[in-house]
């Protein structure tokens, strides 16, 4: 079955960087759009970024534009999220998600994705 597993979270100070990874199995990785979501305590899960099957199309939520970069390595079945200049508002559980697609399209909304990981915690102190 399809599994996605996140790693790379941690506790950092504001201004620091982290790189999250998501390793997928049980699927043809290059046929799936991938996304990152996050959920802070008491808030809805929100889309952070997504990337199309080949990596040619990326989408970011406004609050992370210019600070976060999504990328993928289809040869390694791995998705990344490079997070720079982290802010306390970035504190959340970060989730990886996968969606089988016939095209080069992605959308960072929950209903677009079918498979989810269990998350990795990112905490940013001020």
mmCIF file with all atom_site columns, C-alpha atoms in Angstrom:
data_model
loop_
_atom_site.group_PDB
_atom_site.id
_atom_site.type_symbol
_atom_site.label_atom_id
_atom_site.label_alt_id
_atom_site.label_comp_id
_atom_site.label_asym_id
_atom_site.label_entity_id
_atom_site.label_seq_id
_atom_site.pdbx_PDB_ins_code
_atom_site.Cartn_x
_atom_site.Cartn_y
_atom_site.Cartn_z
_atom_site.occupancy
_atom_site.B_iso_or_equiv
_atom_site.pdbx_formal_charge
_atom_site.auth_seq_id
_atom_site.auth_comp_id
_atom_site.auth_asym_id
_atom_site.auth_atom_id
_atom_site.pdbx_PDB_model_num
ATOM 1   C CA . UNK A 1 1   ? 0.000  0.000  0.000   1.00 0.00 ? 1   UNK A CA 1
ATOM 2   C CA . UNK A 1 2   ? 1.010  3.610  -0.409  1.00 0.00 ? 2   UNK A CA 1
ATOM 3   C CA . UNK A 1 3   ? 2.997  5.016  2.491   1.00 0.00 ? 3   UNK A CA 1
ATOM 4   C CA . UNK A 1 4   ? 4.557  8.426  2.971   1.00 0.00 ? 4   UNK A CA 1
ATOM 5   C CA . UNK A 1 5   ? 6.834  9.127  5.911   1.00 0.00 ? 5   UNK A CA 1
ATOM 6   C CA . UNK A 1 6   ? 8.017  12.571 6.951   1.00 0.00 ? 6   UNK A CA 1
ATOM 7   C CA . UNK A 1 7   ? 11.259 13.414 8.731   1.00 0.00 ? 7   UNK A CA 1
ATOM 8   C CA . UNK A 1 8   ? 13.465 16.385 9.501   1.00 0.00 ? 8   UNK A CA 1
ATOM 9   C CA . UNK A 1 9   ? 11.354 18.361 11.943  1.00 0.00 ? 9   UNK A CA 1
ATOM 10  C CA . UNK A 1 10  ? 12.810 19.907 15.049  1.00 0.00 ? 10  UNK A CA 1
ATOM 11  C CA . UNK A 1 11  ? 13.039 22.785 17.485  1.00 0.00 ? 11  UNK A CA 1
ATOM 12  C CA . UNK A 1 12  ? 14.796 25.875 16.133  1.00 0.00 ? 12  UNK A CA 1
ATOM 13  C CA . UNK A 1 13  ? 15.047 29.574 16.793  1.00 0.00 ? 13  UNK A CA 1
ATOM 14  C CA . UNK A 1 14  ? 13.506 32.213 14.584  1.00 0.00 ? 14  UNK A CA 1
ATOM 15  C CA . UNK A 1 15  ? 15.599 32.848 11.502  1.00 0.00 ? 15  UNK A CA 1
ATOM 16  C CA . UNK A 1 16  ? 16.940 29.312 11.327  1.00 0.00 ? 16  UNK A CA 1
ATOM 17  C CA . UNK A 1 17  ? 16.474 26.782 8.530   1.00 0.00 ? 17  UNK A CA 1
ATOM 18  C CA . UNK A 1 18  ? 15.208 23.224 8.371   1.00 0.00 ? 18  UNK A CA 1
ATOM 19  C CA . UNK A 1 19  ? 14.785 20.741 5.557   1.00 0.00 ? 19  UNK A CA 1
ATOM 20  C CA . UNK A 1 20  ? 11.903 18.322 5.731   1.00 0.00 ? 20  UNK A CA 1
ATOM 21  C CA . UNK A 1 21  ? 11.939 15.077 3.787   1.00 0.00 ? 21  UNK A CA 1
ATOM 22  C CA . UNK A 1 22  ? 9.152  12.730 2.787   1.00 0.00 ? 22  UNK A CA 1
ATOM 23  C CA . UNK A 1 23  ? 9.923  9.247  1.560   1.00 0.00 ? 23  UNK A CA 1
ATOM 24  C CA . UNK A 1 24  ? 7.209  7.424  -0.363  1.00 0.00 ? 24  UNK A CA 1
ATOM 25  C CA . UNK A 1 25  ? 6.736  3.717  -0.991  1.00 0.00 ? 25  UNK A CA 1
ATOM 26  C CA . UNK A 1 26  ? 4.142  1.483  -2.595  1.00 0.00 ? 26  UNK A CA 1
ATOM 27  C CA . UNK A 1 27  ? 3.638  3.819  -5.525  1.00 0.00 ? 27  UNK A CA 1
ATOM 28  C CA . UNK A 1 28  ? 5.132  4.977  -8.810  1.00 0.00 ? 28  UNK A CA 1
ATOM 29  C CA . UNK A 1 29  ? 6.456  8.199  -7.359  1.00 0.00 ? 29  UNK A CA 1
ATOM 30  C CA . UNK A 1 30  ? 6.795  10.006 -10.664 1.00 0.00 ? 30  UNK A CA 1
ATOM 31  C CA . UNK A 1 31  ? 3.072  9.575  -11.299 1.00 0.00 ? 31  UNK A CA 1
ATOM 32  C CA . UNK A 1 32  ? 2.055  11.418 -8.156  1.00 0.00 ? 32  UNK A CA 1
ATOM 33  C CA . UNK A 1 33  ? 1.740  15.090 -7.356  1.00 0.00 ? 33  UNK A CA 1
ATOM 34  C CA . UNK A 1 34  ? 3.083  15.767 -3.879  1.00 0.00 ? 34  UNK A CA 1
ATOM 35  C CA . UNK A 1 35  ? 2.311  18.353 -1.261  1.00 0.00 ? 35  UNK A CA 1
ATOM 36  C CA . UNK A 1 36  ? 3.186  19.708 2.153   1.00 0.00 ? 36  UNK A CA 1
ATOM 37  C CA . UNK A 1 37  ? 0.549  20.761 4.668   1.00 0.00 ? 37  UNK A CA 1
ATOM 38  C CA . UNK A 1 38  ? 0.750  22.001 8.221   1.00 0.00 ? 38  UNK A CA 1
ATOM 39  C CA . UNK A 1 39  ? -1.516 22.179 11.215  1.00 0.00 ? 39  UNK A CA 1
ATOM 40  C CA . UNK A 1 40  ? -0.978 24.314 14.271  1.00 0.00 ? 40  UNK A CA 1
ATOM 41  C CA . UNK A 1 41  ? -2.811 23.578 17.544  1.00 0.00 ? 41  UNK A CA 1
ATOM 42  C CA . UNK A 1 42  ? -6.399 24.754 17.340  1.00 0.00 ? 42  UNK A CA 1
ATOM 43  C CA . UNK A 1 43  ? -6.191 25.568 13.652  1.00 0.00 ? 43  UNK A CA 1
ATOM 44  C CA . UNK A 1 44  ? -7.251 23.934 10.422  1.00 0.00 ? 44  UNK A CA 1
ATOM 45  C CA . UNK A 1 45  ? -4.754 21.988 8.347   1.00 0.00 ? 45  UNK A CA 1
ATOM 46  C CA . UNK A 1 46  ? -3.492 24.327 5.632   1.00 0.00 ? 46  UNK A CA 1
ATOM 47  C CA . UNK A 1 47  ? -1.687 23.752 2.386   1.00 0.00 ? 47  UNK A CA 1
ATOM 48  C CA . UNK A 1 48  ? 1.885  25.008 2.341   1.00 0.00 ? 48  UNK A CA 1
ATOM 49  C CA . UNK A 1 49  ? 3.115  23.944 -1.070  1.00 0.00 ? 49  UNK A CA 1
ATOM 50  C CA . UNK A 1 50  ? 2.723  21.359 -3.799  1.00 0.00 ? 50  UNK A CA 1
ATOM 51  C CA . UNK A 1 51  ? 4.729  20.100 -6.755  1.00 0.00 ? 51  UNK A CA 1
ATOM 52  C CA . UNK A 1 52  ? 3.620  18.361 -9.932  1.00 0.00 ? 52  UNK A CA 1
ATOM 53  C CA . UNK A 1 53  ? 4.743  14.884 -10.974 1.00 0.00 ? 53  UNK A CA 1
ATOM 54  C CA . UNK A 1 54  ? 7.881  15.964 -12.783 1.00 0.00 ? 54  UNK A CA 1
ATOM 55  C CA . UNK A 1 55  ? 8.627  18.897 -10.509 1.00 0.00 ? 55  UNK A CA 1
ATOM 56  C CA . UNK A 1 56  ? 7.914  21.388 -13.259 1.00 0.00 ? 56  UNK A CA 1
ATOM 57  C CA . UNK A 1 57  ? 5.072  23.133 -11.480 1.00 0.00 ? 57  UNK A CA 1
ATOM 58  C CA . UNK A 1 58  ? 5.151  24.382 -7.907  1.00 0.00 ? 58  UNK A CA 1
ATOM 59  C CA . UNK A 1 59  ? 2.620  26.297 -5.847  1.00 0.00 ? 59  UNK A CA 1
ATOM 60  C CA . UNK A 1 60  ? 3.132  28.056 -2.501  1.00 0.00 ? 60  UNK A CA 1
ATOM 61  C CA . UNK A 1 61  ? 0.836  29.634 0.004   1.00 0.00 ? 61  UNK A CA 1
ATOM 62  C CA . UNK A 1 62  ? 1.509  33.364 0.324   1.00 0.00 ? 62  UNK A CA 1
ATOM 63  C CA . UNK A 1 63  ? 2.921  33.205 3.844   1.00 0.00 ? 63  UNK A CA 1
ATOM 64  C CA . UNK A 1 64  ? 5.884  31.036 2.797   1.00 0.00 ? 64  UNK A CA 1
ATOM 65  C CA . UNK A 1 65  ? 6.711  32.473 -0.616  1.00 0.00 ? 65  UNK A CA 1
ATOM 66  C CA . UNK A 1 66  ? 10.362 33.445 -0.815  1.00 0.00 ? 66  UNK A CA 1
ATOM 67  C CA . UNK A 1 67  ? 11.241 31.431 2.304   1.00 0.00 ? 67  UNK A CA 1
ATOM 68  C CA . UNK A 1 68  ? 10.251 27.830 1.522   1.00 0.00 ? 68  UNK A CA 1
ATOM 69  C CA . UNK A 1 69  ? 11.237 25.739 -1.485  1.00 0.00 ? 69  UNK A CA 1
ATOM 70  C CA . UNK A 1 70  ? 9.598  22.460 -2.440  1.00 0.00 ? 70  UNK A CA 1
ATOM 71  C CA . UNK A 1 71  ? 11.494 19.942 -4.544  1.00 0.00 ? 71  UNK A CA 1
ATOM 72  C CA . UNK A 1 72  ? 11.456 16.270 -5.367  1.00 0.00 ? 72  UNK A CA 1
ATOM 73  C CA . UNK A 1 73  ? 13.866 13.555 -6.421  1.00 0.00 ? 73  UNK A CA 1
ATOM 74  C CA . UNK A 1 74  ? 11.902 10.998 -8.387  1.00 0.00 ? 74  UNK A CA 1
ATOM 75  C CA . UNK A 1 75  ? 14.856 8.615  -8.507  1.00 0.00 ? 75  UNK A CA 1
ATOM 76  C CA . UNK A 1 76  ? 14.839 8.483  -4.694  1.00 0.00 ? 76  UNK A CA 1
ATOM 77  C CA . UNK A 1 77  ? 11.058 8.591  -4.177  1.00 0.00 ? 77  UNK A CA 1
ATOM 78  C CA . UNK A 1 78  ? 11.618 11.591 -1.952  1.00 0.00 ? 78  UNK A CA 1
ATOM 79  C CA . UNK A 1 79  ? 9.981  14.971 -1.502  1.00 0.00 ? 79  UNK A CA 1
ATOM 80  C CA . UNK A 1 80  ? 11.678 17.888 0.238   1.00 0.00 ? 80  UNK A CA 1
ATOM 81  C CA . UNK A 1 81  ? 10.702 21.174 1.821   1.00 0.00 ? 81  UNK A CA 1
ATOM 82  C CA . UNK A 1 82  ? 13.558 23.591 2.434   1.00 0.00 ? 82  UNK A CA 1
ATOM 83  C CA . UNK A 1 83  ? 12.429 26.113 5.019   1.00 0.00 ? 83  UNK A CA 1
ATOM 84  C CA . UNK A 1 84  ? 14.522 29.234 5.521   1.00 0.00 ? 84  UNK A CA 1
ATOM 85  C CA . UNK A 1 85  ? 14.092 32.249 7.786   1.00 0.00 ? 85  UNK A CA 1
ATOM 86  C CA . UNK A 1 86  ? 11.654 30.347 9.967   1.00 0.00 ? 86  UNK A CA 1
ATOM 87  C CA . UNK A 1 87  ? 9.192  32.327 12.059  1.00 0.00 ? 87  UNK A CA 1
ATOM 88  C CA . UNK A 1 88  ? 7.248  31.391 15.204  1.00 0.00 ? 88  UNK A CA 1
ATOM 89  C CA . UNK A 1 89  ? 4.078  31.354 13.076  1.00 0.00 ? 89  UNK A CA 1
ATOM 90  C CA . UNK A 1 90  ? 5.590  28.425 11.141  1.00 0.00 ? 90  UNK A CA 1
ATOM 91  C CA . UNK A 1 91  ? 5.265  26.256 14.242  1.00 0.00 ? 91  UNK A CA 1
ATOM 92  C CA . UNK A 1 92  ? 3.053  23.304 13.343  1.00 0.00 ? 92  UNK A CA 1
ATOM 93  C CA . UNK A 1 93  ? 2.902  19.623 12.552  1.00 0.00 ? 93  UNK A CA 1
ATOM 94  C CA . UNK A 1 94  ? 3.960  19.258 8.921   1.00 0.00 ? 94  UNK A CA 1
ATOM 95  C CA . UNK A 1 95  ? 2.374  16.590 6.753   1.00 0.00 ? 95  UNK A CA 1
ATOM 96  C CA . UNK A 1 96  ? 3.340  15.117 3.413   1.00 0.00 ? 96  UNK A CA 1
ATOM 97  C CA . UNK A 1 97  ? 0.611  14.122 0.976   1.00 0.00 ? 97  UNK A CA 1
ATOM 98  C CA . UNK A 1 98  ? 0.422  12.314 -2.370  1.00 0.00 ? 98  UNK A CA 1
ATOM 99  C CA . UNK A 1 99  ? -2.068 12.373 -5.228  1.00 0.00 ? 99  UNK A CA 1
ATOM 100 C CA . UNK A 1 100 ? -2.027 10.206 -8.379  1.00 0.00 ? 100 UNK A CA 1
ATOM 101 C CA . UNK A 1 101 ? -2.250 12.474 -11.409 1.00 0.00 ? 101 UNK A CA 1
ATOM 102 C CA . UNK A 1 102 ? -2.426 12.055 -15.196 1.00 0.00 ? 102 UNK A CA 1
ATOM 103 C CA . UNK A 1 103 ? -1.111 15.585 -15.704 1.00 0.00 ? 103 UNK A CA 1
ATOM 104 C CA . UNK A 1 104 ? 1.321  18.257 -14.537 1.00 0.00 ? 104 UNK A CA 1
ATOM 105 C CA . UNK A 1 105 ? -0.998 19.863 -12.051 1.00 0.00 ? 105 UNK A CA 1
ATOM 106 C CA . UNK A 1 106 ? -1.170 20.272 -8.297  1.00 0.00 ? 106 UNK A CA 1
ATOM 107 C CA . UNK A 1 107 ? -3.186 22.288 -5.842  1.00 0.00 ? 107 UNK A CA 1
ATOM 108 C CA . UNK A 1 108 ? -2.368 22.735 -2.161  1.00 0.00 ? 108 UNK A CA 1
ATOM 109 C CA . UNK A 1 109 ? -5.844 21.858 -0.918  1.00 0.00 ? 109 UNK A CA 1
ATOM 110 C CA . UNK A 1 110 ? -6.694 18.872 1.234   1.00 0.00 ? 110 UNK A CA 1
ATOM 111 C CA . UNK A 1 111 ? -9.286 17.422 -1.139  1.00 0.00 ? 111 UNK A CA 1
ATOM 112 C CA . UNK A 1 112 ? -6.685 17.137 -3.920  1.00 0.00 ? 112 UNK A CA 1
ATOM 113 C CA . UNK A 1 113 ? -4.644 14.539 -2.028  1.00 0.00 ? 113 UNK A CA 1
ATOM 114 C CA . UNK A 1 114 ? -5.386 10.899 -1.282  1.00 0.00 ? 114 UNK A CA 1
ATOM 115 C CA . UNK A 1 115 ? -2.501 9.656  0.883   1.00 0.00 ? 115 UNK A CA 1
ATOM 116 C CA . UNK A 1 116 ? -1.096 11.256 4.015   1.00 0.00 ? 116 UNK A CA 1
ATOM 117 C CA . UNK A 1 117 ? 1.799  10.768 6.367   1.00 0.00 ? 117 UNK A CA 1
ATOM 118 C CA . UNK A 1 118 ? 1.690  11.011 10.153  1.00 0.00 ? 118 UNK A CA 1
ATOM 119 C CA . UNK A 1 119 ? 3.597  14.282 10.277  1.00 0.00 ? 119 UNK A CA 1
ATOM 120 C CA . UNK A 1 120 ? 6.775  15.765 11.686  1.00 0.00 ? 120 UNK A CA 1
ATOM 121 C CA . UNK A 1 121 ? 6.761  18.542 14.276  1.00 0.00 ? 121 UNK A CA 1
ATOM 122 C CA . UNK A 1 122 ? 8.396  21.902 13.593  1.00 0.00 ? 122 UNK A CA 1
ATOM 123 C CA . UNK A 1 123 ? 8.693  24.312 16.497  1.00 0.00 ? 123 UNK A CA 1
ATOM 124 C CA . UNK A 1 124 ? 10.152 27.791 16.049  1.00 0.00 ? 124 UNK A CA 1
ATOM 125 C CA . UNK A 1 125 ? 10.945 29.850 19.117  1.00 0.00 ? 125 UNK A CA 1
ATOM 126 C CA . UNK A 1 126 ? 11.121 33.637 19.130  1.00 0.00 ? 126 UNK A CA 1
#
